[in-house]
PDB file of C-alpha atoms in Angstrom:
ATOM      1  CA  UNK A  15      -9.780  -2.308 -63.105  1.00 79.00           C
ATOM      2  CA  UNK A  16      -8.571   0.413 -60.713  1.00 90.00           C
ATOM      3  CA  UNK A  17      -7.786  -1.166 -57.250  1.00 93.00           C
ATOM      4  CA  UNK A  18      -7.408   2.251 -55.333  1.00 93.00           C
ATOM      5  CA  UNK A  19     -10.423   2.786 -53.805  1.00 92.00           C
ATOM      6  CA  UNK A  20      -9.524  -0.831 -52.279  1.00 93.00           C
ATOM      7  CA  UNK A  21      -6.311  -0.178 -50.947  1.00 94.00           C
ATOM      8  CA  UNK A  22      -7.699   3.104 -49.893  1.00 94.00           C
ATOM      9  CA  UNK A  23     -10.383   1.406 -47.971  1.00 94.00           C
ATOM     10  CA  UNK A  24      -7.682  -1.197 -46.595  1.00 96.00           C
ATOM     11  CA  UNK A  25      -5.542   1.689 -45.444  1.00 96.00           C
ATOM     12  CA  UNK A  26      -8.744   3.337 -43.500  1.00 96.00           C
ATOM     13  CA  UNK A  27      -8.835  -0.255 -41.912  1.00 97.00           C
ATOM     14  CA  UNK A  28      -5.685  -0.465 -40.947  1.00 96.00           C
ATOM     15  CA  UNK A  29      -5.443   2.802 -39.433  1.00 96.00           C
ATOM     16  CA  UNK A  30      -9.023   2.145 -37.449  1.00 96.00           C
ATOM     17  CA  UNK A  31      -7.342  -1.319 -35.834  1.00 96.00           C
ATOM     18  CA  UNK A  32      -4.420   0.015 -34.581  1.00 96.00           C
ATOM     19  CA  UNK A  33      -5.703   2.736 -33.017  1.00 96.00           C
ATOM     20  CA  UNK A  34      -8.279  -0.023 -31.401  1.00 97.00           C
ATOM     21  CA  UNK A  35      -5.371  -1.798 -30.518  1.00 97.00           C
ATOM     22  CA  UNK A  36      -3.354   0.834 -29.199  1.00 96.00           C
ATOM     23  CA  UNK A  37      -6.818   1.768 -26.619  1.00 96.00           C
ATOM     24  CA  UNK A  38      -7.017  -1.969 -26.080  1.00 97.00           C
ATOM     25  CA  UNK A  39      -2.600  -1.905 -24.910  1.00 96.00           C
ATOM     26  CA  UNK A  40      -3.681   1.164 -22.260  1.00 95.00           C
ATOM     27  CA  UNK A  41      -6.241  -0.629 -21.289  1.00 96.00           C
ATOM     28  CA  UNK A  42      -4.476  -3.777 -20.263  1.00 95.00           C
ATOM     29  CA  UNK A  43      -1.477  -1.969 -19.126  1.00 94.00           C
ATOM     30  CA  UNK A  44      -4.360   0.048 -16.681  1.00 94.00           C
ATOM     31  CA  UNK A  45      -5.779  -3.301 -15.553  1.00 94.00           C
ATOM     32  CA  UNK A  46      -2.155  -4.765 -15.009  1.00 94.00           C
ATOM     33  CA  UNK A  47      -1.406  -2.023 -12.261  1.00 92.00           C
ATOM     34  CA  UNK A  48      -4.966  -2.690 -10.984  1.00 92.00           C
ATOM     35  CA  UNK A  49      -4.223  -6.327 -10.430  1.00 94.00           C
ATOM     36  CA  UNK A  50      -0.512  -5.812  -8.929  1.00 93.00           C
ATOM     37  CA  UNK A  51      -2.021  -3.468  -6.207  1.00 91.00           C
ATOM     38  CA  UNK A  52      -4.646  -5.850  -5.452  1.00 93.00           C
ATOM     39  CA  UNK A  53      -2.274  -8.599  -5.318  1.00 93.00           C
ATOM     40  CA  UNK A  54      -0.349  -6.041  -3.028  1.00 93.00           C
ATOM     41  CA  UNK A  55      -3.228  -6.107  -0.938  1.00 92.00           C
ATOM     42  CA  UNK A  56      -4.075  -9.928  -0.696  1.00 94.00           C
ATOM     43  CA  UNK A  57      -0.301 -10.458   0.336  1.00 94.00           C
ATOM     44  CA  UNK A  58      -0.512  -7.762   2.914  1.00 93.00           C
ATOM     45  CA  UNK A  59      -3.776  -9.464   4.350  1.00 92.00           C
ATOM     46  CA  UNK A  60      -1.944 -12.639   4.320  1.00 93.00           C
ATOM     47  CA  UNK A  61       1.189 -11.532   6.187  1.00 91.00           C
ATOM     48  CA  UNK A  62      -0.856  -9.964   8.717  1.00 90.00           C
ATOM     49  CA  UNK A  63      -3.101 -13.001   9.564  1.00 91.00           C
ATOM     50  CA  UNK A  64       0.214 -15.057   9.321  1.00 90.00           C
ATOM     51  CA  UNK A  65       1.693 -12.331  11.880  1.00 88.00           C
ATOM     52  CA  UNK A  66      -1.848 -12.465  14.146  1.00 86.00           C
ATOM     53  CA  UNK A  67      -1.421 -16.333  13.961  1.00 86.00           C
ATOM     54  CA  UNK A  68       1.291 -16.533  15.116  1.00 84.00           C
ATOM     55  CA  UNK A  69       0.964 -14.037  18.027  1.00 81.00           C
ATOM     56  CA  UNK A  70      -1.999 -15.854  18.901  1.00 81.00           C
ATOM     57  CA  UNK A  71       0.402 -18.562  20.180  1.00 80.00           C
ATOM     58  CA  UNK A  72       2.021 -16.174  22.861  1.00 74.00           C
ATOM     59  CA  UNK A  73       0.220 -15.059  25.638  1.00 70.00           C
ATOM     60  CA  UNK A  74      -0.723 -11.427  25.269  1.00 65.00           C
ATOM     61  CA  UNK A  75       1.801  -9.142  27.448  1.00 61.00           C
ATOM     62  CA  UNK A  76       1.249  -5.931  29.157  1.00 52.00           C
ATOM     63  CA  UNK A  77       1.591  -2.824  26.550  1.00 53.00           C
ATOM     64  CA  UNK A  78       3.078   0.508  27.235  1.00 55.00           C
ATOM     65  CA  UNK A  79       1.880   4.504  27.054  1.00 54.00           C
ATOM     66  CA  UNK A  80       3.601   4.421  23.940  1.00 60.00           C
ATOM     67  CA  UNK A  81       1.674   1.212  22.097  1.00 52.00           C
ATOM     68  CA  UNK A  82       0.015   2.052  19.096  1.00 56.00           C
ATOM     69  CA  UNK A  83      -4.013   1.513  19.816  1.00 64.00           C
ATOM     70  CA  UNK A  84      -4.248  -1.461  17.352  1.00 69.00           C
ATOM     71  CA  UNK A  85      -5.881  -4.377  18.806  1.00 75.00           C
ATOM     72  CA  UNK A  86      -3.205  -6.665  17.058  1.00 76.00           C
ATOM     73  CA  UNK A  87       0.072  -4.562  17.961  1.00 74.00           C
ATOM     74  CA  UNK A  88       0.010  -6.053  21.733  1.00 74.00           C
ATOM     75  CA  UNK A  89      -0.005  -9.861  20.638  1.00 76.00           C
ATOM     76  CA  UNK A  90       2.011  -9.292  17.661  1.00 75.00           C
ATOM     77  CA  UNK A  91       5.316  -7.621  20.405  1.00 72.00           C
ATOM     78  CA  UNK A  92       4.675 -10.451  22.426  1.00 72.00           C
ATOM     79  CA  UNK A  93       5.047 -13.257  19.938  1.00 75.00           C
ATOM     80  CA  UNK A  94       8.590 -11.797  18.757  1.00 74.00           C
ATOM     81  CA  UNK A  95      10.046 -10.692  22.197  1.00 72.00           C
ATOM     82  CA  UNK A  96       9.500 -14.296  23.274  1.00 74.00           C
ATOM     83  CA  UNK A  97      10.731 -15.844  20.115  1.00 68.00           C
ATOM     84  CA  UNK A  98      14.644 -16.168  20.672  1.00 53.00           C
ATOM     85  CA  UNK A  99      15.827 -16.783  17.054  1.00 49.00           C
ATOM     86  CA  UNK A 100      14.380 -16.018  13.405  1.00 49.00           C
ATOM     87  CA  UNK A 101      10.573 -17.151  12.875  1.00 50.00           C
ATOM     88  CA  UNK A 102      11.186 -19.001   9.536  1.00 46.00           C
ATOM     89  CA  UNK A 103      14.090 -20.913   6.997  1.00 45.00           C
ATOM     90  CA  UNK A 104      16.966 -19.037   6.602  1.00 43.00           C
ATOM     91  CA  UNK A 105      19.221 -19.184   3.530  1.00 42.00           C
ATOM     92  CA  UNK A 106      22.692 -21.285   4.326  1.00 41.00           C
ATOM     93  CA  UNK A 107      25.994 -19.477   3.786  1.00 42.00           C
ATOM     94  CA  UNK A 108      27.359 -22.666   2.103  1.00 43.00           C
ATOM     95  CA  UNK A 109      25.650 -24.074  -1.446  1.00 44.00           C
ATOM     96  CA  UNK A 110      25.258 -28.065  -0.521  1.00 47.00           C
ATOM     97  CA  UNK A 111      26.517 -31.061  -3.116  1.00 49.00           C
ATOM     98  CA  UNK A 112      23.916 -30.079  -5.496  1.00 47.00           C
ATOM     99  CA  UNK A 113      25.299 -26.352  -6.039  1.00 44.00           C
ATOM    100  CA  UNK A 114      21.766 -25.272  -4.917  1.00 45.00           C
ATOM    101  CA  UNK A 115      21.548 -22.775  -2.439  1.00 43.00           C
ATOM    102  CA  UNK A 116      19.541 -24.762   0.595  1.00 43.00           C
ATOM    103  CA  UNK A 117      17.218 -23.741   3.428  1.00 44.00           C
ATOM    104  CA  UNK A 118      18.336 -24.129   6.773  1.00 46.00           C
ATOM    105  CA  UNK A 119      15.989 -23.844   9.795  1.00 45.00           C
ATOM    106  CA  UNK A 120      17.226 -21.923  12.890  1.00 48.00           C
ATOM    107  CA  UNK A 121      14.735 -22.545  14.992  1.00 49.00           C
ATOM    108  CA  UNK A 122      15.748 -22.875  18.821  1.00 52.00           C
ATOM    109  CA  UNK A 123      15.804 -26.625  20.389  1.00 50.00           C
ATOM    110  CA  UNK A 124      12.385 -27.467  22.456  1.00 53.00           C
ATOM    111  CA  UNK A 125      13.104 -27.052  25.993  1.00 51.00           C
TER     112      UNK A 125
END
């Protein structure tokens, strides 16, 4: 029995899946870059309604000549020239007991 025309056909095979699996590798690596941008994007749309929140907590000041047009921009320079130190946890200079670095708030004392 002569088994060539088998492996032949196996080899045809072979060649056919990996080029289907080297179309199916672009693909996903396309579709990877796809999804970090997007995730780019939902993080940007979260830091800005985090920003907007928390500008909503200041009252709105008066805005210079120079003030970009954005509706946002005033409220956003008012919440951080009234906030006196950082907005969120800091790291600590010192690791604590557990040789983990800790987070340390640095908020300013109510008034």
């Amino acid at each position: 029995m002569n088994i060539q025309p088998l492996l032949d056909a196996l080899d045809i095979q072979k060649t056919a899946a990996q080029a289907l699996a080297g179309d199916h590798r672009a693909q996903i690596e396309e579709l990877q870059g796809r999804s970090r941008a997007e995730t780019r994007l939902e993080r940007l749309a979260i830091t800005r309604n985090t920003v907007t929140a928390i500008a909503d907590r200041f009252p709105v000041g008066t805005s210079s000549p120079e003030t970009p047009e954005h509706l946002d921009y005033p409220r956003i320079l008012a919440a951080f020239n009234e906030v006196t130190g950082p907005l969120g946890p800091v790291m600590s200079a010192k690791p604590s007991a557990t040789n983990c670095w800790r987070r340390t708030s640095r908020r300013p004392a109510p008034s």
